Structure formats: structure tokens, C-alpha cells
Amino acid sequence: QVQLVESGGGVVQPGGSLRLSCAASGFTFSNHGMHWVRQAPGKGLEWVAVIWHDGSDKYYVDSVKGRFTISRDNSKNTVYLQMDSLRVEDTAVYYCAKDPRIKAARFPPDYWGPGTLVTVSP
Amino acid sequence: QSALTQPASVSGSPGQSITISCTGSNSDIGGYRYVSWYQQLPGKAPKVIIYEVTHRPSGVSDRFSASKSGNTASLTISGLQTEDEADYYCSSYTSLNISVLFGGGTKLTVL
């Protein structure tokens, strides 16, 4: 069965950096785009970034452009989110999620990990 | 403000039916059949309960059904049960840019 497990969250000061990882199993990882979606405490879901199945294209929500970088290692079945210049408003649970279509990456995700909490606090 | 509009809350009694709406535009819900619905229980990750407008994944109760008319998608839960109390989110493909749209979420209270 499909499993996604995020790691790397924690507490960081404003301006700091964190790298999130998401280990995938149970499907052909190299065939699917992968998303990061976040949820601030008590708030709704916000799409953050997506990477194509082969890493050839990456897109971001405007609020993180230039600060966050999504990447993947298909040999390790892992997707990453490098977060730099963190702000208090980046505080959220970060979920990685699988795109349902093969070799596409623009569709509502079908599987989600349990999430990892990122807290940005002075 | 979310790109897709959902009511903030709905409520119903056990056994009743409720419907949650999700309104977008011609560039997303109205133009394509890539609408999903998610159930998020407290402290848990979202779980897909509907994909491609009307399809239910295996293992999801047939009490959950969905449809689309114009720019609005709808999720109906029939025979409400206390365990249905959760947040529900809609999501859609968009042709305007490379992203995925989410609704603001609807809190379902089973009275």
C-alpha cells in the first residue's frame, strides 16, 4: 500500500532553515509528481509546491518563491523541501502528497503523509 | 481568501443528510472533472473520499457521494454518523497556473 512519511520538522528561529524529507513506498515513485501542502494551526490547506515525476519542472506558491526549493531523488524514493529564510507565517504542518496521474503533476493529490510540524518562533 | 469557496460550517443530526458546496470558476471546477474531496479528522492528515468529481476510492462508505453543476461541486453525506464529524475540503485542478486549488474547508458538526 502507498505510504508517505515526512520528517525534518522542528522549531527554528525566523531567518533560519530546515529541510523536510518525505520517504515514499508502495508505488512507482518515479512515475508520479509530488506535492507539498501545508496547514497553519487552526487554518485550511494551502498548496506549497510541486515537482514533476522526473524533477524536470517545479512550481511554487508565490509566498515561498525564492525561499523554498523542492527536489527529489528517485533512486531513494524521496522528495525534499528545503526551506530557507523562514518566517513566522511559515509555521504549519507540512504534508507531502502524491499526484494521482502518471507523469503529470497538476492534480488533486490522492495519498498524503501524516505531516511534520514546522514552528518558526523568535 | 481561498480560491474555492466552501461554507465554514454545516451541521446535522444523526441519520440526516447534509450537502457541502464548493464554488470555483470556469478555469477549474467548471471546466474540468478533476475535483476531489477530503475528510480530515482532528489531528490527522486529509484522506481522499471522492476523486474526479464522483468517484469513491475503495473502502470509502457509499454514504459519501458527490456531483458537479457548472462551477460548483457538491459533497453529500447521507445517514450522518457521529464519526463523520470532521473538516471537509474540496480541491480542483486549475488551468490558470501550475498549482492545486483548495477550498477553505467546512467543519461538519453532528449534533
PDB file of C-alpha atoms in Angstrom:
ATOM      1  CA  GLN A   1       0.000   0.000   0.000  1.00  0.00           C
ATOM      2  CA  VAL A   2       1.061   3.587  -0.565  1.00  0.00           C
ATOM      3  CA  GLN A   3       2.984   5.098   2.310  1.00  0.00           C
ATOM      4  CA  LEU A   4       4.390   8.597   2.649  1.00  0.00           C
ATOM      5  CA  VAL A   5       6.350   9.565   5.737  1.00  0.00           C
ATOM      6  CA  GLU A   6       7.630  13.083   6.333  1.00  0.00           C
ATOM      7  CA  SER A   7      10.495  14.024   8.612  1.00  0.00           C
ATOM      8  CA  GLY A   8      12.670  17.013   9.397  1.00  0.00           C
ATOM      9  CA  GLY A   9      10.238  19.330  11.102  1.00  0.00           C
ATOM     10  CA  GLY A  10      11.093  21.227  14.250  1.00  0.00           C
ATOM     11  CA  VAL A  11      11.465  24.611  15.867  1.00  0.00           C
ATOM     12  CA  VAL A  12      13.558  27.256  14.122  1.00  0.00           C
ATOM     13  CA  GLN A  13      14.076  30.982  14.534  1.00  0.00           C
ATOM     14  CA  PRO A  14      12.946  33.474  11.879  1.00  0.00           C
ATOM     15  CA  GLY A  15      15.509  33.610   9.095  1.00  0.00           C
ATOM     16  CA  GLY A  16      16.586  30.036   9.716  1.00  0.00           C
ATOM     17  CA  SER A  17      16.441  26.963   7.511  1.00  0.00           C
ATOM     18  CA  LEU A  18      15.014  23.457   7.608  1.00  0.00           C
ATOM     19  CA  ARG A  19      14.974  20.586   5.149  1.00  0.00           C
ATOM     20  CA  LEU A  20      11.953  18.333   5.093  1.00  0.00           C
ATOM     21  CA  SER A  21      12.069  14.838   3.642  1.00  0.00           C
ATOM     22  CA  CYS A  22       9.295  12.539   2.532  1.00  0.00           C
ATOM     23  CA  ALA A  23      10.009   8.844   2.044  1.00  0.00           C
ATOM     24  CA  ALA A  24       7.623   7.085  -0.316  1.00  0.00           C
ATOM     25  CA  SER A  25       6.785   3.440  -0.804  1.00  0.00           C
ATOM     26  CA  GLY A  26       4.088   1.220  -2.264  1.00  0.00           C
ATOM     27  CA  PHE A  27       4.014   2.764  -5.731  1.00  0.00           C
ATOM     28  CA  THR A  28       6.355   3.535  -8.622  1.00  0.00           C
ATOM     29  CA  PHE A  29       7.727   6.780  -7.243  1.00  0.00           C
ATOM     30  CA  SER A  30       9.464   7.839 -10.453  1.00  0.00           C
ATOM     31  CA  ASN A  31       6.131   7.881 -12.310  1.00  0.00           C
ATOM     32  CA  HIS A  32       4.381  10.449 -10.149  1.00  0.00           C
ATOM     33  CA  GLY A  33       4.629  14.117  -9.392  1.00  0.00           C
ATOM     34  CA  MET A  34       4.810  15.021  -5.720  1.00  0.00           C
ATOM     35  CA  HIS A  35       3.280  17.935  -3.844  1.00  0.00           C
ATOM     36  CA  TRP A  36       3.931  19.698  -0.570  1.00  0.00           C
ATOM     37  CA  VAL A  37       0.845  21.131   1.130  1.00  0.00           C
ATOM     38  CA  ARG A  38       0.827  22.966   4.451  1.00  0.00           C
ATOM     39  CA  GLN A  39      -1.712  23.746   7.127  1.00  0.00           C
ATOM     40  CA  ALA A  40      -1.165  26.539   9.615  1.00  0.00           C
ATOM     41  CA  PRO A  41      -2.551  25.921  13.123  1.00  0.00           C
ATOM     42  CA  GLY A  42      -6.352  26.074  13.005  1.00  0.00           C
ATOM     43  CA  LYS A  43      -6.343  27.007   9.318  1.00  0.00           C
ATOM     44  CA  GLY A  44      -7.095  25.359   6.000  1.00  0.00           C
ATOM     45  CA  LEU A  45      -4.917  23.583   3.465  1.00  0.00           C
ATOM     46  CA  GLU A  46      -2.502  25.587   1.341  1.00  0.00           C
ATOM     47  CA  TRP A  47      -0.708  24.128  -1.658  1.00  0.00           C
ATOM     48  CA  VAL A  48       3.012  24.958  -1.466  1.00  0.00           C
ATOM     49  CA  ALA A  49       4.962  23.290  -4.252  1.00  0.00           C
ATOM     50  CA  VAL A  50       5.019  20.506  -6.826  1.00  0.00           C
ATOM     51  CA  ILE A  51       7.746  18.646  -8.667  1.00  0.00           C
ATOM     52  CA  TRP A  52       7.327  16.652 -11.830  1.00  0.00           C
ATOM     53  CA  HIS A  53       7.927  12.886 -11.792  1.00  0.00           C
ATOM     54  CA  ASP A  54      11.421  13.281 -13.255  1.00  0.00           C
ATOM     55  CA  GLY A  55      12.293  16.524 -11.486  1.00  0.00           C
ATOM     56  CA  SER A  56      12.189  18.464 -14.744  1.00  0.00           C
ATOM     57  CA  ASP A  57       9.696  21.083 -13.560  1.00  0.00           C
ATOM     58  CA  LYS A  58       8.976  22.671 -10.205  1.00  0.00           C
ATOM     59  CA  TYR A  59       6.369  25.219  -9.197  1.00  0.00           C
ATOM     60  CA  TYR A  60       5.683  27.157  -6.018  1.00  0.00           C
ATOM     61  CA  VAL A  61       3.037  29.265  -4.370  1.00  0.00           C
ATOM     62  CA  ASP A  62       4.022  32.938  -4.607  1.00  0.00           C
ATOM     63  CA  SER A  63       4.598  33.322  -0.860  1.00  0.00           C
ATOM     64  CA  VAL A  64       7.506  30.847  -0.854  1.00  0.00           C
ATOM     65  CA  LYS A  65       9.116  31.580  -4.225  1.00  0.00           C
ATOM     66  CA  GLY A  66      12.811  32.283  -3.823  1.00  0.00           C
ATOM     67  CA  ARG A  67      12.863  30.834  -0.296  1.00  0.00           C
ATOM     68  CA  PHE A  68      11.747  27.199  -0.677  1.00  0.00           C
ATOM     69  CA  THR A  69      13.161  24.590  -3.053  1.00  0.00           C
ATOM     70  CA  ILE A  70      11.522  21.287  -3.880  1.00  0.00           C
ATOM     71  CA  SER A  71      13.655  18.406  -5.128  1.00  0.00           C
ATOM     72  CA  ARG A  72      13.565  14.647  -5.387  1.00  0.00           C
ATOM     73  CA  ASP A  73      15.838  11.634  -5.540  1.00  0.00           C
ATOM     74  CA  ASN A  74      14.121   8.862  -7.471  1.00  0.00           C
ATOM     75  CA  SER A  75      16.852   6.394  -6.507  1.00  0.00           C
ATOM     76  CA  LYS A  76      15.852   6.903  -2.869  1.00  0.00           C
ATOM     77  CA  ASN A  77      12.090   7.323  -3.414  1.00  0.00           C
ATOM     78  CA  THR A  78      12.302  10.590  -1.518  1.00  0.00           C
ATOM     79  CA  VAL A  79      11.103  14.135  -2.085  1.00  0.00           C
ATOM     80  CA  TYR A  80      12.531  17.103  -0.229  1.00  0.00           C
ATOM     81  CA  LEU A  81      11.556  20.635   0.686  1.00  0.00           C
ATOM     82  CA  GLN A  82      14.438  22.961   1.507  1.00  0.00           C
ATOM     83  CA  MET A  83      13.054  25.920   3.424  1.00  0.00           C
ATOM     84  CA  ASP A  84      15.276  28.987   3.830  1.00  0.00           C
ATOM     85  CA  SER A  85      14.635  32.474   5.203  1.00  0.00           C
ATOM     86  CA  LEU A  86      11.806  31.087   7.275  1.00  0.00           C
ATOM     87  CA  ARG A  87       9.144  33.432   8.582  1.00  0.00           C
ATOM     88  CA  VAL A  88       6.736  33.170  11.490  1.00  0.00           C
ATOM     89  CA  GLU A  89       3.912  32.778   8.968  1.00  0.00           C
ATOM     90  CA  ASP A  90       5.522  29.584   7.612  1.00  0.00           C
ATOM     91  CA  THR A  91       4.557  27.839  10.845  1.00  0.00           C
ATOM     92  CA  ALA A  92       2.417  24.876   9.813  1.00  0.00           C
ATOM     93  CA  VAL A  93       2.116  21.156   9.472  1.00  0.00           C
ATOM     94  CA  TYR A  94       3.721  20.244   6.163  1.00  0.00           C
ATOM     95  CA  TYR A  95       2.302  17.300   4.243  1.00  0.00           C
ATOM     96  CA  CYS A  96       3.788  15.581   1.252  1.00  0.00           C
ATOM     97  CA  ALA A  97       1.214  14.200  -1.130  1.00  0.00           C
ATOM     98  CA  LYS A  98       1.229  12.078  -4.266  1.00  0.00           C
ATOM     99  CA  ASP A  99      -0.179  13.243  -7.577  1.00  0.00           C
ATOM    100  CA  PRO A 100      -2.608  10.612  -8.862  1.00  0.00           C
ATOM    101  CA  ARG A 101      -1.744  10.855 -12.565  1.00  0.00           C
ATOM    102  CA  ILE A 102       1.225   9.143 -14.141  1.00  0.00           C
ATOM    103  CA  LYS A 103       3.861  11.572 -15.417  1.00  0.00           C
ATOM    104  CA  ALA A 104       1.725  14.584 -14.547  1.00  0.00           C
ATOM    105  CA  ALA A 105       1.729  16.885 -11.551  1.00  0.00           C
ATOM    106  CA  ARG A 106      -1.208  19.277 -11.526  1.00  0.00           C
ATOM    107  CA  PHE A 107      -3.973  17.238  -9.985  1.00  0.00           C
ATOM    108  CA  PRO A 108      -5.517  16.975  -6.515  1.00  0.00           C
ATOM    109  CA  PRO A 109      -3.383  14.513  -4.537  1.00  0.00           C
ATOM    110  CA  ASP A 110      -4.639  11.039  -3.735  1.00  0.00           C
ATOM    111  CA  TYR A 111      -2.350   9.995  -0.868  1.00  0.00           C
ATOM    112  CA  TRP A 112      -0.966  12.109   1.951  1.00  0.00           C
ATOM    113  CA  GLY A 113       1.647  11.561   4.619  1.00  0.00           C
ATOM    114  CA  PRO A 114       0.892  12.166   8.308  1.00  0.00           C
ATOM    115  CA  GLY A 115       2.700  15.507   8.185  1.00  0.00           C
ATOM    116  CA  THR A 116       5.567  17.138  10.054  1.00  0.00           C
ATOM    117  CA  LEU A 117       5.254  20.268  12.174  1.00  0.00           C
ATOM    118  CA  VAL A 118       7.422  23.291  11.440  1.00  0.00           C
ATOM    119  CA  THR A 119       7.393  26.034  14.059  1.00  0.00           C
ATOM    120  CA  VAL A 120       9.088  29.340  13.315  1.00  0.00           C
ATOM    121  CA  SER A 121       9.383  31.314  16.513  1.00  0.00           C
ATOM    122  CA  PRO A 122      11.737  34.002  17.904  1.00  0.00           C
TER     123      PRO A 122
ATOM    124  CA  GLN B   1      -9.239  34.030   0.847  1.00  0.00           C
ATOM    125  CA  SER B   2      -9.289  30.597  -0.756  1.00  0.00           C
ATOM    126  CA  ALA B   3      -9.610  30.096  -4.492  1.00  0.00           C
ATOM    127  CA  LEU B   4     -12.525  27.709  -3.960  1.00  0.00           C
ATOM    128  CA  THR B   5     -15.402  28.800  -1.726  1.00  0.00           C
ATOM    129  CA  GLN B   6     -16.924  26.485   0.861  1.00  0.00           C
ATOM    130  CA  PRO B   7     -19.258  27.237   3.760  1.00  0.00           C
ATOM    131  CA  ALA B   8     -17.323  27.494   7.001  1.00  0.00           C
ATOM    132  CA  SER B   9     -19.611  25.112   8.826  1.00  0.00           C
ATOM    133  CA  VAL B  10     -22.552  22.799   8.421  1.00  0.00           C
ATOM    134  CA  SER B  11     -24.385  20.663  10.935  1.00  0.00           C
ATOM    135  CA  GLY B  12     -26.840  17.826  11.021  1.00  0.00           C
ATOM    136  CA  SER B  13     -28.343  15.204  13.257  1.00  0.00           C
ATOM    137  CA  PRO B  14     -27.507  11.509  13.141  1.00  0.00           C
ATOM    138  CA  GLY B  15     -29.315   9.841  10.268  1.00  0.00           C
ATOM    139  CA  GLN B  16     -29.859  13.055   8.343  1.00  0.00           C
ATOM    140  CA  SER B  17     -28.195  14.104   5.091  1.00  0.00           C
ATOM    141  CA  ILE B  18     -26.095  17.193   4.534  1.00  0.00           C
ATOM    142  CA  THR B  19     -24.538  18.780   1.473  1.00  0.00           C
ATOM    143  CA  ILE B  20     -21.366  20.844   1.303  1.00  0.00           C
ATOM    144  CA  SER B  21     -20.843  23.111  -1.685  1.00  0.00           C
ATOM    145  CA  CYS B  22     -17.588  24.183  -3.306  1.00  0.00           C
ATOM    146  CA  THR B  23     -17.675  27.045  -5.794  1.00  0.00           C
ATOM    147  CA  GLY B  24     -14.938  27.862  -8.254  1.00  0.00           C
ATOM    148  CA  SER B  25     -14.787  29.147 -11.805  1.00  0.00           C
ATOM    149  CA  ASN B  26     -14.711  28.073 -15.437  1.00  0.00           C
ATOM    150  CA  SER B  27     -10.940  27.669 -15.128  1.00  0.00           C
ATOM    151  CA  ASP B  28     -11.189  24.964 -12.509  1.00  0.00           C
ATOM    152  CA  ILE B  29     -14.345  23.210 -11.310  1.00  0.00           C
ATOM    153  CA  GLY B  30     -16.468  24.377 -14.231  1.00  0.00           C
ATOM    154  CA  GLY B  31     -14.026  23.314 -16.921  1.00  0.00           C
ATOM    155  CA  TYR B  32     -12.636  20.003 -15.756  1.00  0.00           C
ATOM    156  CA  ARG B  33     -13.553  16.795 -13.980  1.00  0.00           C
ATOM    157  CA  TYR B  34     -10.614  16.869 -11.577  1.00  0.00           C
ATOM    158  CA  VAL B  35     -12.333  17.662  -8.311  1.00  0.00           C
ATOM    159  CA  SER B  36     -11.513  15.807  -5.122  1.00  0.00           C
ATOM    160  CA  TRP B  37     -12.965  15.894  -1.646  1.00  0.00           C
ATOM    161  CA  TYR B  38     -11.007  15.187   1.540  1.00  0.00           C
ATOM    162  CA  GLN B  39     -12.025  14.310   5.061  1.00  0.00           C
ATOM    163  CA  GLN B  40      -9.726  15.493   7.824  1.00  0.00           C
ATOM    164  CA  LEU B  41     -10.323  14.080  11.266  1.00  0.00           C
ATOM    165  CA  PRO B  42      -8.917  16.058  14.211  1.00  0.00           C
ATOM    166  CA  GLY B  43      -5.138  15.783  14.343  1.00  0.00           C
ATOM    167  CA  LYS B  44      -4.960  13.632  11.222  1.00  0.00           C
ATOM    168  CA  ALA B  45      -3.891  14.067   7.615  1.00  0.00           C
ATOM    169  CA  PRO B  46      -6.510  14.635   4.921  1.00  0.00           C
ATOM    170  CA  LYS B  47      -7.924  11.491   3.362  1.00  0.00           C
ATOM    171  CA  VAL B  48      -9.450  11.438  -0.106  1.00  0.00           C
ATOM    172  CA  ILE B  49     -13.098  10.402  -0.107  1.00  0.00           C
ATOM    173  CA  ILE B  50     -14.040  11.499  -3.627  1.00  0.00           C
ATOM    174  CA  TYR B  51     -11.874  11.926  -6.729  1.00  0.00           C
ATOM    175  CA  GLU B  52     -12.635  13.022 -10.281  1.00  0.00           C
ATOM    176  CA  VAL B  53     -15.914  14.638  -9.178  1.00  0.00           C
ATOM    177  CA  THR B  54     -17.914  11.500  -8.377  1.00  0.00           C
ATOM    178  CA  HIS B  55     -15.613   8.533  -7.804  1.00  0.00           C
ATOM    179  CA  ARG B  56     -15.226   6.915  -4.392  1.00  0.00           C
ATOM    180  CA  PRO B  57     -11.971   5.122  -3.520  1.00  0.00           C
ATOM    181  CA  SER B  58     -12.346   1.564  -2.345  1.00  0.00           C
ATOM    182  CA  GLY B  59     -13.071   1.415   1.352  1.00  0.00           C
ATOM    183  CA  VAL B  60     -14.921   4.738   1.472  1.00  0.00           C
ATOM    184  CA  SER B  61     -18.517   4.433   2.622  1.00  0.00           C
ATOM    185  CA  ASP B  62     -21.210   4.759  -0.021  1.00  0.00           C
ATOM    186  CA  ARG B  63     -22.863   7.274   2.286  1.00  0.00           C
ATOM    187  CA  PHE B  64     -20.485   9.761   0.659  1.00  0.00           C
ATOM    188  CA  SER B  65     -21.479  10.954  -2.804  1.00  0.00           C
ATOM    189  CA  ALA B  66     -20.628  13.954  -4.918  1.00  0.00           C
ATOM    190  CA  SER B  67     -21.583  15.816  -8.065  1.00  0.00           C
ATOM    191  CA  LYS B  68     -20.853  18.926 -10.052  1.00  0.00           C
ATOM    192  CA  SER B  69     -23.042  21.524 -11.754  1.00  0.00           C
ATOM    193  CA  GLY B  70     -21.465  24.419 -13.562  1.00  0.00           C
ATOM    194  CA  ASN B  71     -18.772  25.961 -11.383  1.00  0.00           C
ATOM    195  CA  THR B  72     -19.994  24.325  -8.168  1.00  0.00           C
ATOM    196  CA  ALA B  73     -19.152  20.892  -6.828  1.00  0.00           C
ATOM    197  CA  SER B  74     -21.117  19.309  -4.008  1.00  0.00           C
ATOM    198  CA  LEU B  75     -20.442  16.612  -1.433  1.00  0.00           C
ATOM    199  CA  THR B  76     -23.405  14.841   0.156  1.00  0.00           C
ATOM    200  CA  ILE B  77     -23.173  12.716   3.261  1.00  0.00           C
ATOM    201  CA  SER B  78     -26.245  10.641   3.919  1.00  0.00           C
ATOM    202  CA  GLY B  79     -27.180   8.784   7.090  1.00  0.00           C
ATOM    203  CA  LEU B  80     -24.959  11.044   9.181  1.00  0.00           C
ATOM    204  CA  GLN B  81     -22.955   9.334  11.884  1.00  0.00           C
ATOM    205  CA  THR B  82     -21.073  10.854  14.777  1.00  0.00           C
ATOM    206  CA  GLU B  83     -17.782   9.629  13.278  1.00  0.00           C
ATOM    207  CA  ASP B  84     -18.423  11.831  10.236  1.00  0.00           C
ATOM    208  CA  GLU B  85     -17.664  14.879  12.375  1.00  0.00           C
ATOM    209  CA  ALA B  86     -14.572  16.319  10.696  1.00  0.00           C
ATOM    210  CA  ASP B  87     -13.311  19.049   8.390  1.00  0.00           C
ATOM    211  CA  TYR B  88     -14.024  18.588   4.695  1.00  0.00           C
ATOM    212  CA  TYR B  89     -12.025  20.181   1.902  1.00  0.00           C
ATOM    213  CA  CYS B  90     -12.591  20.351  -1.828  1.00  0.00           C
ATOM    214  CA  SER B  91      -9.741  20.582  -4.298  1.00  0.00           C
ATOM    215  CA  SER B  92      -9.502  21.138  -8.023  1.00  0.00           C
ATOM    216  CA  TYR B  93      -7.191  21.255 -10.968  1.00  0.00           C
ATOM    217  CA  THR B  94      -6.797  24.736 -12.431  1.00  0.00           C
ATOM    218  CA  SER B  95      -5.827  25.744 -15.941  1.00  0.00           C
ATOM    219  CA  LEU B  96      -4.682  29.196 -14.893  1.00  0.00           C
ATOM    220  CA  ASN B  97      -1.363  28.201 -13.413  1.00  0.00           C
ATOM    221  CA  ILE B  98       0.606  25.264 -12.136  1.00  0.00           C
ATOM    222  CA  SER B  99      -0.894  24.646  -8.715  1.00  0.00           C
ATOM    223  CA  VAL B 100      -3.689  22.814  -6.986  1.00  0.00           C
ATOM    224  CA  LEU B 101      -6.609  24.754  -5.572  1.00  0.00           C
ATOM    225  CA  PHE B 102      -8.170  24.050  -2.196  1.00  0.00           C
ATOM    226  CA  GLY B 103     -11.340  25.274  -0.612  1.00  0.00           C
ATOM    227  CA  GLY B 104     -11.212  26.911   2.777  1.00  0.00           C
ATOM    228  CA  GLY B 105     -12.708  23.860   4.450  1.00  0.00           C
ATOM    229  CA  THR B 106     -16.061  23.098   6.054  1.00  0.00           C
ATOM    230  CA  LYS B 107     -16.433  21.941   9.636  1.00  0.00           C
ATOM    231  CA  LEU B 108     -19.156  19.341   9.944  1.00  0.00           C
ATOM    232  CA  THR B 109     -20.810  19.042  13.326  1.00  0.00           C
ATOM    233  CA  VAL B 110     -23.056  16.074  14.003  1.00  0.00           C
ATOM    234  CA  LEU B 111     -25.429  17.226  16.703  1.00  0.00           C
TER     235      LEU B 111
END
